[in-house]
Amino acid sequence: MRFIASLILCVSALLAGPASAQIMDVQITGRAPLPSQTDPENLLYLDLSDGGRVTIWLRPDAAPLMVERVKTLTRQHFYDGLTFHRVIDGFMAQGGDPKGDGTGGSSLPDMKAEFNFLPHVRGAVSSAREGDKEDSANSQFFIMFAPRLSLDHKYTVFGRVIDGMQYVDAIARGEPPAHPTKILHAYIAADHPPAYTPPPVEVAPVPTLDLTLPGAKPAPMVVKVKPAPAKPAKAAPKK
């Protein structure tokens, strides 16, 4: 009975939201040390245009190469201004492409796959790749809206959202979205980034009203010129 109860607990934690991630991450002999959720070197901030900051717990113990790549690109400000170009409701939000159409990447070489023990649950952050090419991950990534365990051991999970999942849920849907959500800035917490700053509000120009009646001809413009005052005659010089 204890075994069944433990099994139910594990499955519940697996399907739960991002805040329960730490329950499943038990240290296993032979694996790299589990990084702390408070270690600023392994916390990635994504400031989104939809209103807030997303905190991602990076997992170098499970995907050291991909974590190092994301840190490098973040510190190069590569992700600043990029959009989530492919967002499927109930599935995931994909971003990290400078072209914005799913075909782009960084100037760095593609990465070797690091399929691991981390599951594709809600809030999981995984590296995108080119079609069936397993070793083609580069800069693109996706964040899961809901569990999709069929992706396990096919894509490299390298982190998980631990705060700000509501801003992930608010990412504009579409392939591509009509008005895509942007990554305003990406930071590593250890670099002491500033607090989240919302994007400037764009004010639409006020249209001018045309009060001319249909068919009416505009009145000619009359310009009145005021004559210059007459100059007084100069007195004749005395002889």
PDB file of C-alpha atoms in Angstrom:
ATOM      1  CA  MET A   1       0.000   0.000   0.000  1.00  0.00           C
ATOM      2  CA  ARG A   2       2.877   2.376   0.790  1.00  0.00           C
ATOM      3  CA  PHE A   3       4.341   1.737  -2.656  1.00  0.00           C
ATOM      4  CA  ILE A   4       1.010   2.535  -4.357  1.00  0.00           C
ATOM      5  CA  ALA A   5       0.614   5.701  -2.295  1.00  0.00           C
ATOM      6  CA  SER A   6       4.149   6.813  -3.218  1.00  0.00           C
ATOM      7  CA  LEU A   7       3.476   6.073  -6.881  1.00  0.00           C
ATOM      8  CA  ILE A   8       0.289   8.172  -6.837  1.00  0.00           C
ATOM      9  CA  LEU A   9       2.205  11.017  -5.170  1.00  0.00           C
ATOM     10  CA  CYS A  10       4.916  10.915  -7.842  1.00  0.00           C
ATOM     11  CA  VAL A  11       2.405  10.926 -10.721  1.00  0.00           C
ATOM     12  CA  SER A  12       0.513  13.831  -9.126  1.00  0.00           C
ATOM     13  CA  ALA A  13       3.725  15.827  -8.806  1.00  0.00           C
ATOM     14  CA  LEU A  14       4.670  15.020 -12.393  1.00  0.00           C
ATOM     15  CA  LEU A  15       1.412  16.426 -13.749  1.00  0.00           C
ATOM     16  CA  ALA A  16       1.288  19.399 -11.417  1.00  0.00           C
ATOM     17  CA  GLY A  17       2.337  22.951 -12.168  1.00  0.00           C
ATOM     18  CA  PRO A  18       5.852  24.428 -12.160  1.00  0.00           C
ATOM     19  CA  ALA A  19       5.928  25.056  -8.413  1.00  0.00           C
ATOM     20  CA  SER A  20       6.011  21.293  -7.800  1.00  0.00           C
ATOM     21  CA  ALA A  21       9.112  20.719  -9.914  1.00  0.00           C
ATOM     22  CA  GLN A  22      11.400  20.328  -6.919  1.00  0.00           C
ATOM     23  CA  ILE A  23       9.361  17.355  -5.628  1.00  0.00           C
ATOM     24  CA  MET A  24      10.396  15.194  -8.580  1.00  0.00           C
ATOM     25  CA  ASP A  25      14.077  16.138  -8.642  1.00  0.00           C
ATOM     26  CA  VAL A  26      15.580  13.575  -6.302  1.00  0.00           C
ATOM     27  CA  GLN A  27      19.372  13.353  -6.303  1.00  0.00           C
ATOM     28  CA  ILE A  28      20.481  10.040  -7.822  1.00  0.00           C
ATOM     29  CA  THR A  29      23.959   8.575  -7.402  1.00  0.00           C
ATOM     30  CA  GLY A  30      26.100   9.133 -10.486  1.00  0.00           C
ATOM     31  CA  ARG A  31      24.327  12.278 -11.667  1.00  0.00           C
ATOM     32  CA  ALA A  32      25.734  15.776 -11.500  1.00  0.00           C
ATOM     33  CA  PRO A  33      24.703  17.713  -8.368  1.00  0.00           C
ATOM     34  CA  LEU A  34      21.203  19.126  -8.442  1.00  0.00           C
ATOM     35  CA  PRO A  35      21.462  22.938  -8.733  1.00  0.00           C
ATOM     36  CA  SER A  36      19.672  25.027  -6.159  1.00  0.00           C
ATOM     37  CA  GLN A  37      16.520  26.891  -7.207  1.00  0.00           C
ATOM     38  CA  THR A  38      17.997  29.968  -5.545  1.00  0.00           C
ATOM     39  CA  ASP A  39      21.392  29.853  -7.304  1.00  0.00           C
ATOM     40  CA  PRO A  40      21.388  33.056  -9.405  1.00  0.00           C
ATOM     41  CA  GLU A  41      23.815  31.533 -11.901  1.00  0.00           C
ATOM     42  CA  ASN A  42      21.109  29.043 -12.897  1.00  0.00           C
ATOM     43  CA  LEU A  43      18.114  31.382 -12.998  1.00  0.00           C
ATOM     44  CA  LEU A  44      17.064  32.773 -16.374  1.00  0.00           C
ATOM     45  CA  TYR A  45      14.751  35.796 -16.464  1.00  0.00           C
ATOM     46  CA  LEU A  46      12.557  36.474 -19.491  1.00  0.00           C
ATOM     47  CA  ASP A  47      10.869  39.891 -19.394  1.00  0.00           C
ATOM     48  CA  LEU A  48       7.843  39.533 -21.676  1.00  0.00           C
ATOM     49  CA  SER A  49       5.850  42.223 -23.437  1.00  0.00           C
ATOM     50  CA  ASP A  50       2.607  40.765 -22.041  1.00  0.00           C
ATOM     51  CA  GLY A  51       3.229  42.249 -18.628  1.00  0.00           C
ATOM     52  CA  GLY A  52       5.794  40.495 -16.461  1.00  0.00           C
ATOM     53  CA  ARG A  53       8.932  38.496 -15.751  1.00  0.00           C
ATOM     54  CA  VAL A  54       9.239  34.723 -16.124  1.00  0.00           C
ATOM     55  CA  THR A  55      11.833  32.918 -13.990  1.00  0.00           C
ATOM     56  CA  ILE A  56      13.289  29.699 -15.398  1.00  0.00           C
ATOM     57  CA  TRP A  57      15.332  27.304 -13.282  1.00  0.00           C
ATOM     58  CA  LEU A  58      18.154  26.063 -15.522  1.00  0.00           C
ATOM     59  CA  ARG A  59      19.306  22.460 -15.141  1.00  0.00           C
ATOM     60  CA  PRO A  60      23.012  22.040 -15.981  1.00  0.00           C
ATOM     61  CA  ASP A  61      22.890  18.665 -14.222  1.00  0.00           C
ATOM     62  CA  ALA A  62      20.602  17.361 -16.996  1.00  0.00           C
ATOM     63  CA  ALA A  63      21.647  19.401 -20.059  1.00  0.00           C
ATOM     64  CA  PRO A  64      24.972  21.173 -19.413  1.00  0.00           C
ATOM     65  CA  LEU A  65      25.666  22.036 -23.060  1.00  0.00           C
ATOM     66  CA  MET A  66      22.265  23.597 -23.731  1.00  0.00           C
ATOM     67  CA  VAL A  67      22.307  25.517 -20.455  1.00  0.00           C
ATOM     68  CA  GLU A  68      25.721  26.942 -21.295  1.00  0.00           C
ATOM     69  CA  ARG A  69      24.484  27.904 -24.773  1.00  0.00           C
ATOM     70  CA  VAL A  70      21.452  29.729 -23.387  1.00  0.00           C
ATOM     71  CA  LYS A  71      23.617  31.574 -20.865  1.00  0.00           C
ATOM     72  CA  THR A  72      26.040  32.621 -23.603  1.00  0.00           C
ATOM     73  CA  LEU A  73      23.294  33.894 -25.916  1.00  0.00           C
ATOM     74  CA  THR A  74      21.519  35.651 -23.052  1.00  0.00           C
ATOM     75  CA  ARG A  75      24.671  37.516 -22.069  1.00  0.00           C
ATOM     76  CA  GLN A  76      25.142  38.502 -25.716  1.00  0.00           C
ATOM     77  CA  HIS A  77      21.585  39.987 -25.623  1.00  0.00           C
ATOM     78  CA  PHE A  78      20.666  37.629 -28.456  1.00  0.00           C
ATOM     79  CA  TYR A  79      17.137  37.014 -27.178  1.00  0.00           C
ATOM     80  CA  ASP A  80      16.261  40.676 -26.563  1.00  0.00           C
ATOM     81  CA  GLY A  81      13.445  41.705 -28.884  1.00  0.00           C
ATOM     82  CA  LEU A  82      12.717  38.231 -30.311  1.00  0.00           C
ATOM     83  CA  THR A  83       9.136  36.972 -30.551  1.00  0.00           C
ATOM     84  CA  PHE A  84       7.277  33.768 -29.770  1.00  0.00           C
ATOM     85  CA  HIS A  85       6.602  32.858 -33.383  1.00  0.00           C
ATOM     86  CA  ARG A  86       4.790  29.514 -32.943  1.00  0.00           C
ATOM     87  CA  VAL A  87       2.284  29.247 -30.108  1.00  0.00           C
ATOM     88  CA  ILE A  88      -0.215  26.388 -29.948  1.00  0.00           C
ATOM     89  CA  ASP A  89      -2.952  26.590 -27.325  1.00  0.00           C
ATOM     90  CA  GLY A  90      -2.861  23.648 -24.904  1.00  0.00           C
ATOM     91  CA  PHE A  91       0.603  22.643 -26.140  1.00  0.00           C
ATOM     92  CA  MET A  92       3.556  25.053 -26.109  1.00  0.00           C
ATOM     93  CA  ALA A  93       5.052  28.467 -26.988  1.00  0.00           C
ATOM     94  CA  GLN A  94       8.181  28.505 -29.170  1.00  0.00           C
ATOM     95  CA  GLY A  95      10.654  31.375 -29.483  1.00  0.00           C
ATOM     96  CA  GLY A  96      14.335  32.216 -29.821  1.00  0.00           C
ATOM     97  CA  ASP A  97      14.417  32.612 -33.614  1.00  0.00           C
ATOM     98  CA  PRO A  98      15.911  35.875 -34.970  1.00  0.00           C
ATOM     99  CA  LYS A  99      14.068  35.336 -38.276  1.00  0.00           C
ATOM    100  CA  GLY A 100      10.726  34.880 -36.544  1.00  0.00           C
ATOM    101  CA  ASP A 101       9.603  32.057 -38.841  1.00  0.00           C
ATOM    102  CA  GLY A 102      11.153  28.970 -37.246  1.00  0.00           C
ATOM    103  CA  THR A 103      14.106  28.678 -39.630  1.00  0.00           C
ATOM    104  CA  GLY A 104      16.658  30.878 -37.846  1.00  0.00           C
ATOM    105  CA  GLY A 105      19.296  30.432 -35.192  1.00  0.00           C
ATOM    106  CA  SER A 106      22.443  31.972 -33.770  1.00  0.00           C
ATOM    107  CA  SER A 107      25.847  32.144 -35.448  1.00  0.00           C
ATOM    108  CA  LEU A 108      27.071  29.441 -33.048  1.00  0.00           C
ATOM    109  CA  PRO A 109      27.172  25.787 -34.182  1.00  0.00           C
ATOM    110  CA  ASP A 110      24.249  23.448 -33.606  1.00  0.00           C
ATOM    111  CA  MET A 111      24.164  21.461 -30.386  1.00  0.00           C
ATOM    112  CA  LYS A 112      24.431  17.747 -29.738  1.00  0.00           C
ATOM    113  CA  ALA A 113      21.209  16.297 -28.300  1.00  0.00           C
ATOM    114  CA  GLU A 114      21.115  15.850 -24.522  1.00  0.00           C
ATOM    115  CA  PHE A 115      17.983  13.730 -24.060  1.00  0.00           C
ATOM    116  CA  ASN A 116      17.587  13.207 -20.335  1.00  0.00           C
ATOM    117  CA  PHE A 117      15.371  12.227 -17.421  1.00  0.00           C
ATOM    118  CA  LEU A 118      13.430  15.514 -17.207  1.00  0.00           C
ATOM    119  CA  PRO A 119       9.822  15.203 -18.446  1.00  0.00           C
ATOM    120  CA  HIS A 120       7.890  17.529 -20.740  1.00  0.00           C
ATOM    121  CA  VAL A 121       5.409  18.673 -18.093  1.00  0.00           C
ATOM    122  CA  ARG A 122       3.690  22.039 -17.706  1.00  0.00           C
ATOM    123  CA  GLY A 123       6.346  24.753 -17.439  1.00  0.00           C
ATOM    124  CA  ALA A 124       9.158  22.591 -18.851  1.00  0.00           C
ATOM    125  CA  VAL A 125      11.578  24.469 -21.142  1.00  0.00           C
ATOM    126  CA  SER A 126      13.014  22.391 -23.969  1.00  0.00           C
ATOM    127  CA  SER A 127      15.231  23.033 -26.992  1.00  0.00           C
ATOM    128  CA  ALA A 128      13.646  23.088 -30.447  1.00  0.00           C
ATOM    129  CA  ARG A 129      15.381  21.421 -33.365  1.00  0.00           C
ATOM    130  CA  GLU A 130      15.218  21.129 -37.151  1.00  0.00           C
ATOM    131  CA  GLY A 131      12.786  18.373 -38.134  1.00  0.00           C
ATOM    132  CA  ASP A 132      14.115  14.904 -37.325  1.00  0.00           C
ATOM    133  CA  LYS A 133      17.733  16.049 -36.937  1.00  0.00           C
ATOM    134  CA  GLU A 134      18.443  15.206 -33.310  1.00  0.00           C
ATOM    135  CA  ASP A 135      21.688  17.196 -33.140  1.00  0.00           C
ATOM    136  CA  SER A 136      20.301  20.441 -34.599  1.00  0.00           C
ATOM    137  CA  ALA A 137      19.277  22.430 -31.498  1.00  0.00           C
ATOM    138  CA  ASN A 138      20.725  25.931 -31.563  1.00  0.00           C
ATOM    139  CA  SER A 139      18.947  28.941 -30.027  1.00  0.00           C
ATOM    140  CA  GLN A 140      15.250  28.129 -30.251  1.00  0.00           C
ATOM    141  CA  PHE A 141      13.298  26.756 -27.310  1.00  0.00           C
ATOM    142  CA  PHE A 142       9.726  26.069 -26.277  1.00  0.00           C
ATOM    143  CA  ILE A 143       7.798  26.283 -23.007  1.00  0.00           C
ATOM    144  CA  MET A 144       5.079  23.727 -22.284  1.00  0.00           C
ATOM    145  CA  PHE A 145       1.536  24.860 -21.482  1.00  0.00           C
ATOM    146  CA  ALA A 146       0.516  21.300 -20.587  1.00  0.00           C
ATOM    147  CA  PRO A 147       2.188  17.869 -20.194  1.00  0.00           C
ATOM    148  CA  ARG A 148       3.185  16.076 -23.411  1.00  0.00           C
ATOM    149  CA  LEU A 149       5.244  13.103 -22.263  1.00  0.00           C
ATOM    150  CA  SER A 150       5.466  11.728 -25.816  1.00  0.00           C
ATOM    151  CA  LEU A 151       8.222  14.327 -26.367  1.00  0.00           C
ATOM    152  CA  ASP A 152      10.438  12.809 -23.658  1.00  0.00           C
ATOM    153  CA  HIS A 153      13.804  11.494 -24.941  1.00  0.00           C
ATOM    154  CA  LYS A 154      13.158  13.247 -28.271  1.00  0.00           C
ATOM    155  CA  TYR A 155      13.882  16.830 -27.208  1.00  0.00           C
ATOM    156  CA  THR A 156      16.280  18.252 -24.617  1.00  0.00           C
ATOM    157  CA  VAL A 157      14.595  19.647 -21.503  1.00  0.00           C
ATOM    158  CA  PHE A 158      17.017  22.118 -19.912  1.00  0.00           C
ATOM    159  CA  GLY A 159      14.881  24.043 -17.423  1.00  0.00           C
ATOM    160  CA  ARG A 160      11.493  24.731 -15.911  1.00  0.00           C
ATOM    161  CA  VAL A 161       9.410  27.800 -15.103  1.00  0.00           C
ATOM    162  CA  ILE A 162       9.289  28.353 -11.341  1.00  0.00           C
ATOM    163  CA  ASP A 163       7.717  31.815 -11.322  1.00  0.00           C
ATOM    164  CA  GLY A 164       5.633  33.919 -13.708  1.00  0.00           C
ATOM    165  CA  MET A 165       3.824  31.064 -15.453  1.00  0.00           C
ATOM    166  CA  GLN A 166       0.798  33.366 -15.790  1.00  0.00           C
ATOM    167  CA  TYR A 167       2.814  35.435 -18.265  1.00  0.00           C
ATOM    168  CA  VAL A 168       3.646  32.301 -20.254  1.00  0.00           C
ATOM    169  CA  ASP A 169      -0.073  31.456 -20.340  1.00  0.00           C
ATOM    170  CA  ALA A 170      -0.755  34.965 -21.697  1.00  0.00           C
ATOM    171  CA  ILE A 171       1.594  34.598 -24.716  1.00  0.00           C
ATOM    172  CA  ALA A 172      -0.326  35.385 -27.925  1.00  0.00           C
ATOM    173  CA  ARG A 173      -1.403  32.288 -29.868  1.00  0.00           C
ATOM    174  CA  GLY A 174      -0.836  31.666 -33.565  1.00  0.00           C
ATOM    175  CA  GLU A 175       1.578  30.216 -36.151  1.00  0.00           C
ATOM    176  CA  PRO A 176       2.631  33.016 -36.304  1.00  0.00           C
ATOM    177  CA  PRO A 177       0.485  35.165 -34.001  1.00  0.00           C
ATOM    178  CA  ALA A 178      -1.039  38.304 -35.502  1.00  0.00           C
ATOM    179  CA  HIS A 179       0.470  40.349 -32.669  1.00  0.00           C
ATOM    180  CA  PRO A 180       3.273  38.188 -31.233  1.00  0.00           C
ATOM    181  CA  THR A 181       4.503  38.445 -27.666  1.00  0.00           C
ATOM    182  CA  LYS A 182       8.100  39.637 -27.427  1.00  0.00           C
ATOM    183  CA  ILE A 183      11.000  38.908 -25.114  1.00  0.00           C
ATOM    184  CA  LEU A 184      11.836  42.466 -24.108  1.00  0.00           C
ATOM    185  CA  HIS A 185      14.991  41.351 -22.295  1.00  0.00           C
ATOM    186  CA  ALA A 186      16.586  38.104 -21.148  1.00  0.00           C
ATOM    187  CA  TYR A 187      18.926  38.045 -18.149  1.00  0.00           C
ATOM    188  CA  ILE A 188      20.891  35.669 -15.946  1.00  0.00           C
ATOM    189  CA  ALA A 189      20.051  36.519 -12.327  1.00  0.00           C
ATOM    190  CA  ALA A 190      23.740  36.478 -11.321  1.00  0.00           C
ATOM    191  CA  ASP A 191      24.313  39.503 -13.574  1.00  0.00           C
ATOM    192  CA  HIS A 192      22.144  41.678 -11.269  1.00  0.00           C
ATOM    193  CA  PRO A 193      19.555  42.755 -13.855  1.00  0.00           C
ATOM    194  CA  PRO A 194      17.213  45.706 -13.265  1.00  0.00           C
ATOM    195  CA  ALA A 195      13.625  45.191 -12.196  1.00  0.00           C
ATOM    196  CA  TYR A 196      11.021  44.443 -14.848  1.00  0.00           C
ATOM    197  CA  THR A 197      10.069  47.481 -16.909  1.00  0.00           C
ATOM    198  CA  PRO A 198       6.815  47.315 -18.881  1.00  0.00           C
ATOM    199  CA  PRO A 199       6.997  48.236 -22.564  1.00  0.00           C
ATOM    200  CA  PRO A 200       5.995  51.777 -23.562  1.00  0.00           C
ATOM    201  CA  VAL A 201       2.341  52.175 -24.421  1.00  0.00           C
ATOM    202  CA  GLU A 202       1.836  52.911 -28.096  1.00  0.00           C
ATOM    203  CA  VAL A 203      -0.748  55.653 -28.594  1.00  0.00           C
ATOM    204  CA  ALA A 204      -2.562  55.541 -31.923  1.00  0.00           C
ATOM    205  CA  PRO A 205      -2.706  58.877 -33.763  1.00  0.00           C
ATOM    206  CA  VAL A 206      -6.072  60.672 -33.551  1.00  0.00           C
ATOM    207  CA  PRO A 207      -7.658  60.819 -37.022  1.00  0.00           C
ATOM    208  CA  THR A 208      -8.610  64.273 -38.326  1.00  0.00           C
ATOM    209  CA  LEU A 209     -12.265  64.881 -39.198  1.00  0.00           C
ATOM    210  CA  ASP A 210     -13.130  65.946 -42.743  1.00  0.00           C
ATOM    211  CA  LEU A 211     -16.099  68.325 -42.402  1.00  0.00           C
ATOM    212  CA  THR A 212     -16.337  69.136 -46.131  1.00  0.00           C
ATOM    213  CA  LEU A 213     -19.771  68.363 -47.576  1.00  0.00           C
ATOM    214  CA  PRO A 214     -19.772  65.836 -50.423  1.00  0.00           C
ATOM    215  CA  GLY A 215     -19.506  67.632 -53.764  1.00  0.00           C
ATOM    216  CA  ALA A 216     -18.758  70.995 -52.196  1.00  0.00           C
ATOM    217  CA  LYS A 217     -15.865  72.959 -53.592  1.00  0.00           C
ATOM    218  CA  PRO A 218     -13.462  74.397 -51.081  1.00  0.00           C
ATOM    219  CA  ALA A 219     -13.760  78.167 -50.757  1.00  0.00           C
ATOM    220  CA  PRO A 220     -10.867  80.038 -52.334  1.00  0.00           C
ATOM    221  CA  MET A 221      -8.363  81.305 -49.885  1.00  0.00           C
ATOM    222  CA  VAL A 222      -8.269  85.112 -49.825  1.00  0.00           C
ATOM    223  CA  VAL A 223      -5.081  86.618 -48.575  1.00  0.00           C
ATOM    224  CA  LYS A 224      -5.384  90.263 -47.520  1.00  0.00           C
ATOM    225  CA  VAL A 225      -2.208  92.271 -47.791  1.00  0.00           C
ATOM    226  CA  LYS A 226      -2.010  95.305 -45.587  1.00  0.00           C
ATOM    227  CA  PRO A 227      -0.295  98.137 -47.456  1.00  0.00           C
ATOM    228  CA  ALA A 228       2.885  99.385 -45.946  1.00  0.00           C
ATOM    229  CA  PRO A 229       2.644 102.867 -44.401  1.00  0.00           C
ATOM    230  CA  ALA A 230       3.873 105.675 -46.662  1.00  0.00           C
ATOM    231  CA  LYS A 231       7.309 106.879 -45.846  1.00  0.00           C
ATOM    232  CA  PRO A 232       7.556 110.618 -45.102  1.00  0.00           C
ATOM    233  CA  ALA A 233       9.268 112.635 -47.814  1.00  0.00           C
ATOM    234  CA  LYS A 234      12.814 113.585 -47.057  1.00  0.00           C
ATOM    235  CA  ALA A 235      13.411 117.282 -46.593  1.00  0.00           C
ATOM    236  CA  ALA A 236      15.519 118.845 -49.293  1.00  0.00           C
ATOM    237  CA  PRO A 237      19.008 119.573 -48.086  1.00  0.00           C
ATOM    238  CA  LYS A 238      19.630 123.191 -47.323  1.00  0.00           C
ATOM    239  CA  LYS A 239      21.951 125.000 -49.683  1.00  0.00           C
TER     240      LYS A 239
END
